[in-house]
Amino acid sequence: MRLSIVLSTAALVALSPHARADVGDDGDAITDIVVAATRVPTPVSQVASSVTLITAADIAAKQAHTLPDALKDVPGLNMVQTGGPGGQAYVFMRGANSNHVKVLVDGIDMGDPGNPNAAFDFGQFLTPDIERVEVLRGPQSGLYGSDAIGGVINIITKAGDGPARLTAGIEGGSFDTFNQNGGVSGATGPLHYAATIAHFRSGATPVTPLDLLAPGEKRNDDSYDNVTASAKLGYDISDTVDLGLVGRYTKTDLRFTGDDFSTSPSHPAALQSQNDTLQYYTRGTAHVSLLDGRLNQTLGVAYGSVKTSAHTPDSDDTYYVGDRVKVDWQADYAVSAQHTLVVGAEHQRDAIHQPVAADTTLDGGYAELQSTLFENFHDTVSVRYDGNDRFGGKVTYRVAPTYLVAATGTRLKASVGSGFKAPSLSEMFQDYPAFGFFGNPNLKPESSTGYDLGVEQDMAAGRVQVGATWYHIDFTDLITQNASFTSYANIGKAHSQGMEGFVAVRPLETVTVRLDYTYTQAYDDVLNQELLRRPRHKGSVDVRWQATDRLSLDGEVVAVGSFIDGNRDFSIPRLKAPGYATVDLAANYDFSEMVTVYGRITNLLDKDYQSPTGFLRPGRGIFGGVRARL
């Protein structure tokens, strides 16, 4: 994992249809680019936000087949997944709640309106079509509106260019794993295209701790199937006008062990439960470039639908169905060489169809000014207004300056911004009369204000980089149950603060070493106690070695400190969960220009650990496969 990446011209255009970059003799862009921090391609040296970039090369080196695997070592982020592949997976970023992260895929807002808290489930997302992931930390609602309290995760999928290329892969290994994927990409005339299909199967993952089972009771292992298909098309009408279309389809089936609530505390059920999801996402864009490229405008229309069904023995089946329609427009104008103005507007309608019927609309507009005020000093200022038909208007902002001390290679950065999270449709309108609990249509949005200060330093002619960022976020109007436990209310208040630090070293041209450490304090200010599932300490070490022209090796250690959690059914609401450390090894060997064989060992030391409590994470796994390209 690196803080920056050199993009090819074609990949840069895939991120933004009007992106431009200086290009060297080998065809690579010589400027490292990040998009999510400002909504337009910006050199990473001019970005004050804390951002981690994960590339397709990083994913291949570590052989991460699911998004949780790709994100698990990102600083400032704690990934929690209920069991093995396919289990619900959520992110706690800088101490924020699991539904306080905006997730975008090719410009599509991936939040699930049908989910009770409208969160995105990372556990259902496969990686074969990912070109890169940008993890942007800190409140970002000044550009992105609702959900961006803790940060933004922006995923860009692969685009096609050049001659037609075919790819295929197959893999097997522990836990009855059998995965396949294939793809085609290229360009012909004004049309460029990319399409990928992937099948992930894990047939026998032990998830239930044996000490929770009755004496003599057999453990049922989890099984998971995921079929994902995606496509990205582009058509250049002229040098200044182009059209784009992306689509994504995911169908999953998870067999897992639920809970039997006939006793208190509950115990794992003897019979398995089943959870199925069906997801559709698509977005079309039209882009025009005017004034010799100084003015670019993009119009987008997106639709997303998520259907989730759960079958549990001895109880009624449950269904959650929600969808989103979103229309967005953005224009960026290069006022001068030192100033770029970005403005945009959005209209969004969220709806839930089961288990209740309700909808809400939101209209938003934003403006951002990127400036180089003097040499090596860059600043970004943004403000946004969101109007919701349920709770009214909300204004958010962000200011993010950065300065490079050229004489010492020291980069200073800071940011201050606000965020908000609109109440979910379920929180407002779903009632549970049998339990005397009712939704609250008068809920206000949750809010945050955060700031950070950081420094980064290059040493040893760029072979060593060190950096540290201190942050603080205040959360207000958090939605929680009222005092009588009959409804929701905006009565929660919390704060988080901490530090993210890194050291990146290249001792040899063929070896890179990166160390990351995160310290997080996250507290409920009403109850004066630590928030759940936010470990104070997290660290990782990644070593990558290009051993020969054909052989590359990657070794990674991820260590997570103890954290406060509840037991499986929260009959014990607060307990101290022990920390853990895992070791993963991966090797890739280019047998030829067209064939790569690979293998990996996950959880090398076979660490027995639970995260969250009551759900075992997979033990040692051994996997191998082949990737082919033509």
XYZ file of C-alpha atoms in Angstrom:
630
model
C 0.000 0.000 0.000
C 1.280 3.469 -0.883
C 0.245 7.027 -0.307
C 0.592 7.819 -3.987
C 0.448 6.166 -7.380
C 1.624 7.079 -10.847
C -1.349 6.829 -13.210
C -1.251 6.083 -16.886
C -3.061 8.587 -19.077
C -5.823 6.086 -19.836
C -6.351 5.295 -16.164
C -6.500 8.986 -15.357
C -9.205 9.535 -17.942
C -11.083 6.618 -16.385
C -11.175 8.478 -13.082
C -12.536 11.648 -14.617
C -13.454 12.037 -18.283
C -11.862 15.478 -18.419
C -8.706 14.701 -16.415
C -5.335 15.813 -17.719
C -1.784 15.095 -16.544
C 1.760 15.709 -17.635
C 3.161 12.590 -19.268
C 6.714 11.325 -19.415
C 8.466 9.474 -22.211
C 7.279 6.092 -20.955
C 3.630 7.132 -21.075
C 3.215 7.408 -17.326
C 1.819 10.494 -15.668
C 4.573 12.171 -13.707
C 2.176 13.725 -11.215
C 0.601 11.648 -8.443
C -3.138 12.234 -8.529
C -6.018 11.945 -6.066
C -9.648 12.662 -7.003
C -11.860 12.150 -3.931
C -10.335 14.931 -1.839
C -11.453 17.724 -4.206
C -13.767 16.022 -6.764
C -11.242 16.839 -9.516
C -7.849 15.241 -10.228
C -5.363 16.968 -7.918
C -1.665 16.293 -7.248
C -1.381 14.517 -3.914
C 1.221 17.103 -2.840
C -1.546 19.729 -2.971
C -4.039 17.728 -0.884
C -4.231 18.448 2.845
C -6.553 15.557 3.676
C -5.338 12.242 5.029
C -5.829 9.867 2.118
C -4.678 6.307 1.476
C -4.565 4.941 -2.068
C -4.900 1.232 -2.812
C -4.143 0.235 -6.386
C -4.920 -2.795 -8.520
C -1.230 -3.681 -8.170
C -1.538 -3.603 -4.365
C -4.607 -5.843 -4.503
C -2.843 -8.312 -6.813
C 0.322 -8.344 -4.701
C -1.656 -9.243 -1.571
C -4.229 -11.359 -3.452
C -7.127 -9.628 -1.683
C -10.326 -10.974 -3.215
C -12.843 -9.029 -1.123
C -13.010 -5.366 -0.154
C -12.628 -6.074 3.604
C -9.347 -7.857 2.861
C -8.131 -4.890 0.815
C -9.018 -2.359 3.537
C -7.995 -4.174 6.707
C -4.603 -2.456 7.123
C -5.677 1.114 6.265
C -4.759 3.521 9.085
C -7.599 5.233 10.932
C -9.989 2.470 9.944
C -11.247 -0.557 11.903
C -12.905 -3.274 9.822
C -15.378 -5.540 11.644
C -16.880 -8.592 9.927
C -19.228 -11.190 11.397
C -17.289 -14.311 10.562
C -15.734 -15.223 7.248
C -16.422 -14.195 3.646
C -19.946 -12.855 3.151
C -20.474 -11.924 6.780
C -21.677 -8.379 7.348
C -18.671 -6.045 7.252
C -18.619 -2.442 8.426
C -15.992 0.256 8.817
C -15.410 2.453 11.861
C -13.352 5.385 10.546
C -11.617 7.699 13.008
C -14.023 6.612 15.735
C -17.191 7.455 13.784
C -20.142 5.065 13.582
C -20.317 2.321 10.988
C -22.883 4.270 8.929
C -20.791 7.452 8.908
C -18.767 6.622 5.787
C -19.761 7.663 2.269
C -18.959 4.897 -0.244
C -18.812 5.715 -3.956
C -18.197 3.379 -6.893
C -17.637 5.147 -10.224
C -19.670 8.071 -8.889
C -22.541 5.898 -7.577
C -23.567 6.420 -3.960
C -23.552 2.860 -2.565
C -25.387 3.455 0.728
C -28.356 1.112 1.140
C -31.649 2.996 1.821
C -33.333 -0.278 2.790
C -30.785 -1.062 5.497
C -32.068 -0.128 8.989
C -29.223 2.382 9.438
C -28.592 2.940 5.680
C -25.037 1.605 5.926
C -23.035 -0.030 3.127
C -22.120 -3.698 3.661
C -18.486 -4.057 2.559
C -18.685 -7.844 2.847
C -20.469 -8.302 -0.502
C -17.931 -6.443 -2.676
C -15.372 -8.365 -4.760
C -12.136 -6.808 -6.056
C -11.290 -8.191 -9.564
C -12.561 -5.088 -11.379
C -11.062 -2.483 -9.004
C -8.498 -0.086 -10.490
C -7.972 1.836 -7.265
C -9.524 2.791 -3.929
C -9.144 6.207 -2.294
C -9.751 6.271 1.461
C -10.329 9.879 2.522
C -10.490 10.453 6.279
C -12.195 13.196 8.286
C -15.575 14.981 7.864
C -16.207 15.549 4.133
C -19.843 16.673 3.893
C -18.706 20.052 2.549
C -18.336 18.261 -0.793
C -20.263 14.999 -0.389
C -23.297 15.745 1.779
C -24.921 13.116 3.985
C -23.010 10.123 5.389
C -19.506 11.660 5.108
C -19.053 12.224 8.860
C -16.040 9.938 9.240
C -14.816 10.102 5.663
C -15.245 8.882 2.097
C -14.188 5.671 0.358
C -14.053 6.215 -3.401
C -13.715 3.131 -5.635
C -12.818 3.408 -9.318
C -13.177 0.333 -11.525
C -11.030 -0.612 -14.486
C -11.571 1.016 -17.870
C -10.674 -0.212 -21.337
C -8.146 1.186 -23.797
C -5.913 -0.065 -26.592
C -6.189 -3.477 -28.267
C -8.670 -6.023 -26.944
C -7.398 -7.914 -23.894
C -8.793 -11.029 -22.239
C -8.123 -12.019 -18.623
C -9.059 -15.084 -16.618
C -8.272 -16.506 -13.214
C -8.995 -19.550 -11.119
C -8.167 -20.274 -7.477
C -8.754 -22.916 -4.832
C -7.753 -23.588 -1.266
C -8.800 -23.834 2.346
C -12.414 -23.610 3.554
C -13.559 -25.266 0.301
C -12.657 -22.110 -1.592
C -13.120 -22.099 -5.354
C -12.999 -18.755 -7.161
C -13.079 -17.839 -10.850
C -13.061 -14.580 -12.769
C -12.801 -13.379 -16.349
C -12.763 -10.086 -18.181
C -12.441 -8.321 -21.489
C -11.312 -4.749 -22.145
C -10.080 -2.561 -24.965
C -11.060 0.139 -27.411
C -12.212 0.267 -30.994
C -12.520 3.655 -32.620
C -14.435 6.009 -30.301
C -15.704 3.143 -28.107
C -13.757 1.926 -25.077
C -15.051 -0.913 -22.928
C -14.318 -3.158 -19.963
C -16.381 -6.003 -18.507
C -15.667 -8.400 -15.636
C -17.454 -11.374 -14.136
C -16.339 -13.001 -10.898
C -17.534 -15.933 -8.805
C -16.377 -16.277 -5.208
C -17.177 -19.395 -3.202
C -16.208 -20.326 0.326
C -17.830 -23.597 1.288
C -16.846 -24.341 4.888
C -15.725 -21.523 7.195
C -15.936 -22.190 10.956
C -17.467 -19.077 12.522
C -19.235 -20.129 15.744
C -16.944 -20.431 18.805
C -17.143 -23.960 20.178
C -17.572 -22.754 23.761
C -20.939 -21.232 22.824
C -22.346 -24.574 21.711
C -24.161 -27.023 23.952
C -22.131 -30.133 24.902
C -22.084 -32.498 21.964
C -23.699 -30.013 19.579
C -22.184 -29.996 16.093
C -20.902 -26.727 14.666
C -22.314 -25.721 11.293
C -19.732 -23.998 9.113
C -20.659 -20.955 7.031
C -20.813 -21.137 3.239
C -20.915 -18.218 0.837
C -21.482 -17.681 -2.880
C -21.063 -14.366 -4.690
C -21.512 -13.718 -8.399
C -20.607 -10.180 -9.495
C -20.673 -8.768 -13.020
C -19.650 -5.246 -13.955
C -19.155 -3.203 -17.103
C -17.780 0.229 -17.987
C -18.401 1.755 -21.431
C -17.292 5.049 -22.913
C -17.974 6.681 -26.269
C -16.081 9.738 -27.557
C -18.493 11.701 -29.713
C -15.777 14.267 -30.424
C -12.614 15.643 -28.870
C -14.747 17.640 -26.447
C -17.857 15.496 -25.864
C -18.067 11.944 -24.496
C -20.602 9.596 -22.931
C -20.136 6.986 -20.232
C -22.093 4.092 -18.753
C -21.237 1.828 -15.820
C -23.229 -1.055 -14.395
C -22.822 -3.536 -11.560
C -24.778 -6.668 -10.580
C -24.186 -8.742 -7.447
C -26.040 -11.828 -6.228
C -24.993 -13.486 -2.988
C -26.051 -16.406 -0.822
C -24.771 -16.837 2.737
C -25.555 -19.826 4.966
C -24.728 -18.993 8.570
C -25.500 -19.841 12.183
C -27.985 -17.454 13.751
C -29.103 -17.207 17.368
C -31.767 -19.111 19.267
C -33.456 -16.609 21.577
C -35.573 -19.191 23.408
C -33.137 -18.817 26.315
C -31.364 -15.827 27.821
C -28.608 -15.343 26.995
C -29.258 -16.739 23.554
C -27.210 -19.554 22.095
C -26.241 -20.442 18.510
C -29.122 -22.069 16.681
C -28.892 -25.732 15.778
C -30.154 -25.097 12.232
C -28.568 -22.723 9.754
C -30.036 -19.452 8.553
C -29.814 -18.047 5.043
C -29.189 -14.496 3.891
C -29.488 -13.537 0.199
C -28.793 -10.209 -1.488
C -29.487 -8.919 -4.970
C -27.889 -5.610 -5.975
C -28.128 -3.519 -9.137
C -26.270 -0.264 -9.765
C -25.881 1.819 -12.914
C -24.850 5.358 -13.859
C -24.777 7.187 -17.168
C -22.732 10.334 -17.776
C -22.402 13.005 -20.429
C -19.305 15.213 -20.384
C -18.404 18.297 -22.379
C -15.140 20.243 -22.378
C -15.170 23.913 -23.409
C -12.791 26.881 -23.586
C -9.802 24.735 -24.588
C -10.367 22.456 -21.629
C -10.651 25.180 -18.990
C -14.354 24.478 -18.418
C -15.603 20.926 -17.940
C -19.149 19.875 -17.193
C -20.501 16.424 -16.378
C -24.135 15.360 -16.013
C -24.836 12.023 -14.349
C -27.932 9.898 -13.718
C -27.664 6.903 -11.375
C -29.928 4.176 -10.032
C -29.228 1.629 -7.307
C -31.362 -1.145 -5.822
C -30.612 -3.538 -2.962
C -32.853 -6.455 -2.000
C -32.000 -8.503 1.077
C -33.893 -11.532 2.352
C -33.204 -13.506 5.501
C -34.592 -16.935 6.366
C -34.274 -18.078 9.961
C -35.664 -21.408 11.213
C -38.652 -21.114 13.548
C -39.326 -17.460 12.655
C -40.798 -15.451 9.811
C -38.633 -14.507 6.855
C -37.577 -10.855 6.663
C -37.114 -8.691 3.588
C -35.435 -5.328 3.098
C -35.853 -3.600 -0.253
C -34.633 -0.095 -1.014
C -33.529 1.937 -4.005
C -32.032 5.302 -4.899
C -32.296 7.595 -7.925
C -29.742 10.378 -8.193
C -29.131 13.127 -10.755
C -25.939 15.141 -10.430
C -24.202 17.928 -12.332
C -20.690 19.232 -11.819
C -18.654 21.948 -13.505
C -15.046 22.865 -12.878
C -13.534 26.019 -14.313
C -9.852 26.944 -14.381
C -10.190 30.620 -13.506
C -6.418 31.020 -13.789
C -3.283 28.958 -13.350
C -3.626 29.485 -9.599
C -7.380 29.047 -9.060
C -9.957 26.392 -9.983
C -13.643 26.751 -9.158
C -15.809 23.645 -8.781
C -19.600 23.867 -8.489
C -22.238 21.167 -8.497
C -25.850 20.273 -7.822
C -27.595 17.014 -6.933
C -31.132 15.688 -6.666
C -31.666 12.394 -4.861
C -34.682 10.266 -3.984
C -34.313 7.410 -1.506
C -37.082 4.875 -1.018
C -37.699 1.811 1.108
C -40.322 -0.669 -0.128
C -40.087 -3.425 2.490
C -40.697 -3.944 5.389
C -42.408 -0.513 5.206
C -43.036 1.930 2.359
C -41.463 5.387 2.712
C -39.315 7.794 0.727
C -37.412 11.045 1.054
C -35.852 13.520 -1.360
C -32.748 15.632 -1.008
C -31.494 18.532 -3.120
C -27.952 19.755 -2.660
C -25.519 22.239 -4.088
C -21.826 22.860 -3.423
C -18.970 25.150 -4.379
C -15.234 24.709 -3.961
C -12.259 26.957 -4.662
C -8.824 25.408 -5.111
C -6.061 27.983 -4.882
C -2.309 28.276 -5.005
C -1.979 31.431 -2.942
C 1.805 31.534 -3.305
C 4.553 29.102 -4.210
C 4.146 25.738 -2.449
C 1.051 26.912 -0.509
C -2.231 25.341 -1.612
C -5.673 25.743 -0.100
C -9.094 24.231 -0.712
C -12.293 25.814 0.606
C -15.718 24.248 0.083
C -19.270 24.878 1.271
C -22.429 22.885 0.643
C -26.157 23.185 1.303
C -28.476 20.168 1.472
C -32.251 20.523 1.667
C -34.260 17.490 2.776
C -38.043 17.235 2.618
C -38.059 15.582 6.068
C -35.718 17.652 8.236
C -35.078 20.867 6.289
C -31.688 22.347 5.391
C -28.115 21.653 6.459
C -24.968 23.703 5.699
C -21.525 22.084 5.828
C -18.033 23.303 4.992
C -14.380 22.378 4.743
C -11.063 24.297 4.687
C -7.840 22.397 3.937
C -4.485 24.200 3.452
C -1.092 22.569 2.871
C 2.421 24.023 2.605
C 5.667 22.481 1.378
C 8.904 23.743 2.928
C 11.038 23.242 -0.173
C 14.368 23.634 1.614
C 13.728 20.691 3.958
C 11.146 18.616 2.044
C 8.688 19.061 4.905
C 4.967 19.155 4.114
C 2.611 20.753 6.624
C -1.125 20.172 6.306
C -4.316 20.925 8.194
C -8.059 20.762 7.717
C -11.270 21.681 9.465
C -14.689 20.602 8.304
C -18.169 19.509 9.216
C -20.280 16.483 8.404
C -23.796 15.123 8.793
C -25.741 11.901 8.471
C -29.430 12.023 7.565
C -31.689 9.718 9.619
C -32.511 6.495 7.806
C -35.991 5.778 6.522
C -36.196 2.827 8.890
C -35.350 5.013 11.899
C -38.062 7.463 10.901
C -40.877 5.183 9.782
C -40.446 1.539 10.795
C -42.564 0.514 13.800
C -42.352 -2.566 16.024
C -45.713 -2.454 17.849
C -45.273 -5.919 19.347
C -42.304 -4.512 21.295
C -43.805 -1.075 21.919
C -41.170 0.595 19.712
C -41.945 3.129 16.985
C -40.045 5.159 14.416
C -39.599 8.908 14.815
C -40.326 10.993 11.675
C -39.085 14.147 13.464
C -35.464 13.039 13.755
C -32.759 15.548 12.854
C -29.500 14.654 11.099
C -26.473 13.578 13.110
C -23.654 16.134 12.890
C -19.905 16.384 13.320
C -17.112 18.943 13.353
C -13.554 17.758 12.926
C -10.068 19.073 12.441
C -6.598 17.637 11.983
C -2.962 18.739 11.813
C -0.232 16.778 10.064
C 3.365 16.771 8.923
C 5.203 14.616 6.393
C 8.948 14.508 5.800
C 11.084 13.090 2.996
C 14.571 11.896 3.928
C 17.496 10.066 2.371
C 16.808 11.372 -1.125
C 13.214 10.127 -1.003
C 14.053 6.616 0.215
C 12.498 7.331 3.606
C 9.189 9.043 4.313
C 7.682 9.663 7.721
C 4.457 11.358 8.692
C 1.991 11.898 11.506
C -1.503 13.402 11.721
C -3.413 14.339 14.853
C -7.215 14.567 14.622
C -10.264 15.396 16.720
C -13.971 14.987 15.855
C -17.030 16.030 17.878
C -20.330 14.244 17.186
C -23.673 15.764 18.174
C -27.363 14.880 17.775
C -26.484 11.211 17.445
C -29.536 9.024 16.940
C -30.089 6.543 19.745
C -32.981 5.060 21.716
C -34.837 7.452 23.990
C -34.924 7.135 27.770
C -38.102 5.015 27.732
C -36.794 2.719 24.936
C -39.920 3.352 22.862
C -38.424 5.275 19.932
C -35.332 7.027 18.555
C -34.160 10.515 19.546
C -31.250 12.875 18.809
C -29.742 12.665 22.270
C -26.323 11.132 21.650
C -23.059 13.055 21.928
C -19.540 11.716 21.471
C -16.021 12.629 20.461
C -12.975 10.896 19.059
C -9.366 11.930 18.844
C -6.153 10.246 17.963
C -3.072 10.028 15.814
C -2.120 8.313 12.567
C 1.569 7.818 11.810
C 3.579 6.065 9.132
C 7.130 5.243 8.072
C 7.832 4.171 4.499
C 11.315 2.922 3.609
C 12.896 1.713 0.376
C 16.202 0.163 1.543
C 16.772 -1.365 -1.895
C 15.311 -0.676 -5.308
C 13.488 -4.002 -5.055
C 12.256 -3.750 -1.464
C 9.656 -1.478 0.132
C 8.680 -1.469 3.787
C 5.738 0.413 5.259
C 4.702 0.744 8.892
C 1.381 2.323 9.953
C 0.112 3.007 13.441
C -3.221 4.441 14.624
C -4.171 5.563 18.131
C -7.876 6.227 18.702
C -9.831 7.434 21.718
C -13.593 7.376 21.078
C -15.985 8.255 23.929
C -19.693 8.541 24.530
C -19.931 11.965 26.189
C -23.366 11.253 27.699
C -22.484 7.972 29.414
C -18.755 8.822 29.733
C -17.586 5.475 28.407
C -15.629 4.164 25.449
C -17.514 3.532 22.231
C -17.851 -0.053 21.077
C -15.526 -1.717 18.577
C -13.006 1.130 18.421
C -9.614 -0.319 19.411
C -7.222 2.238 20.835
C -4.246 0.725 19.063
C -3.843 -0.608 15.550
C -0.653 -1.181 13.606
C 0.509 -2.860 10.437
C 3.769 -3.683 8.678
C 3.919 -4.505 4.988
C 7.094 -5.704 3.232
C 7.141 -6.086 -0.532
C 10.095 -7.625 -2.368
C 10.592 -7.959 -6.107
C 12.882 -10.944 -5.622
C 13.499 -11.522 -9.351
C 12.108 -10.161 -12.574
C 9.377 -12.773 -12.309
C 8.930 -13.423 -8.583
C 7.379 -10.943 -6.134
C 6.719 -11.542 -2.444
C 4.540 -9.707 0.066
C 4.386 -10.152 3.814
C 2.006 -8.306 6.112
C 1.377 -8.153 9.851
C -1.799 -6.479 11.172
C -2.105 -5.996 14.938
C -5.276 -4.723 16.631
C -5.457 -3.869 20.323
C -8.227 -4.746 22.757
C -11.602 -3.036 22.428
C -14.964 -2.771 24.186
C -17.720 -4.972 22.764
C -20.850 -6.861 23.780
C -21.342 -10.597 23.709
C -23.099 -12.214 20.772
C -26.637 -11.128 21.743
C -25.531 -8.129 23.878
C -27.005 -9.624 27.043
C -23.599 -8.570 28.371
C -23.489 -5.058 26.863
C -19.896 -4.201 27.735
C -16.910 -6.517 27.909
C -13.257 -6.197 26.994
C -12.455 -8.094 23.832
C -8.804 -9.154 23.525
C -6.609 -7.851 20.747
C -5.059 -9.975 18.048
C -2.361 -10.034 15.394
C -2.359 -11.835 12.043
C 0.398 -12.604 9.552
C -0.262 -13.045 5.815
C 2.196 -14.086 3.102
C 1.704 -13.928 -0.672
C 3.826 -14.855 -3.682
C 3.277 -14.092 -7.375
C 5.369 -15.692 -10.126
C 5.133 -14.617 -13.770
C 5.523 -17.946 -15.515
C 5.390 -16.058 -18.815
C 4.108 -12.745 -20.134
C 0.643 -14.267 -20.263
C 0.503 -16.517 -17.184
C 1.024 -15.788 -13.481
C 0.851 -18.459 -10.796
C 0.376 -17.399 -7.213
C -0.169 -18.608 -3.689
C -0.818 -17.158 -0.257
C -1.126 -18.128 3.376
C -3.539 -16.106 5.484
C -3.385 -16.043 9.275
C -0.067 -17.873 9.079
C 0.158 -18.453 12.832
C -3.433 -19.763 12.969
C -4.472 -17.091 15.468
C -7.783 -17.858 17.178
C -9.599 -14.529 17.473
C -13.051 -12.953 17.341
C -14.012 -9.619 15.785
C -16.747 -8.880 16.673
C -17.138 -10.925 19.849
C -18.998 -14.176 19.286
C -17.839 -14.592 15.684
C -14.615 -16.407 14.856
C -12.457 -14.993 12.094
C -10.937 -17.563 9.719
C -7.917 -19.548 10.907
C -4.928 -20.439 8.767
C -5.764 -20.648 5.084
C -3.657 -21.846 2.151
C -4.658 -20.824 -1.372
C -3.243 -21.031 -4.873
C -4.286 -20.010 -8.339
C -3.469 -18.961 -11.882
C -4.057 -15.660 -13.698
C -3.940 -15.524 -17.486
C -4.022 -12.568 -19.890
C -4.096 -12.404 -23.656
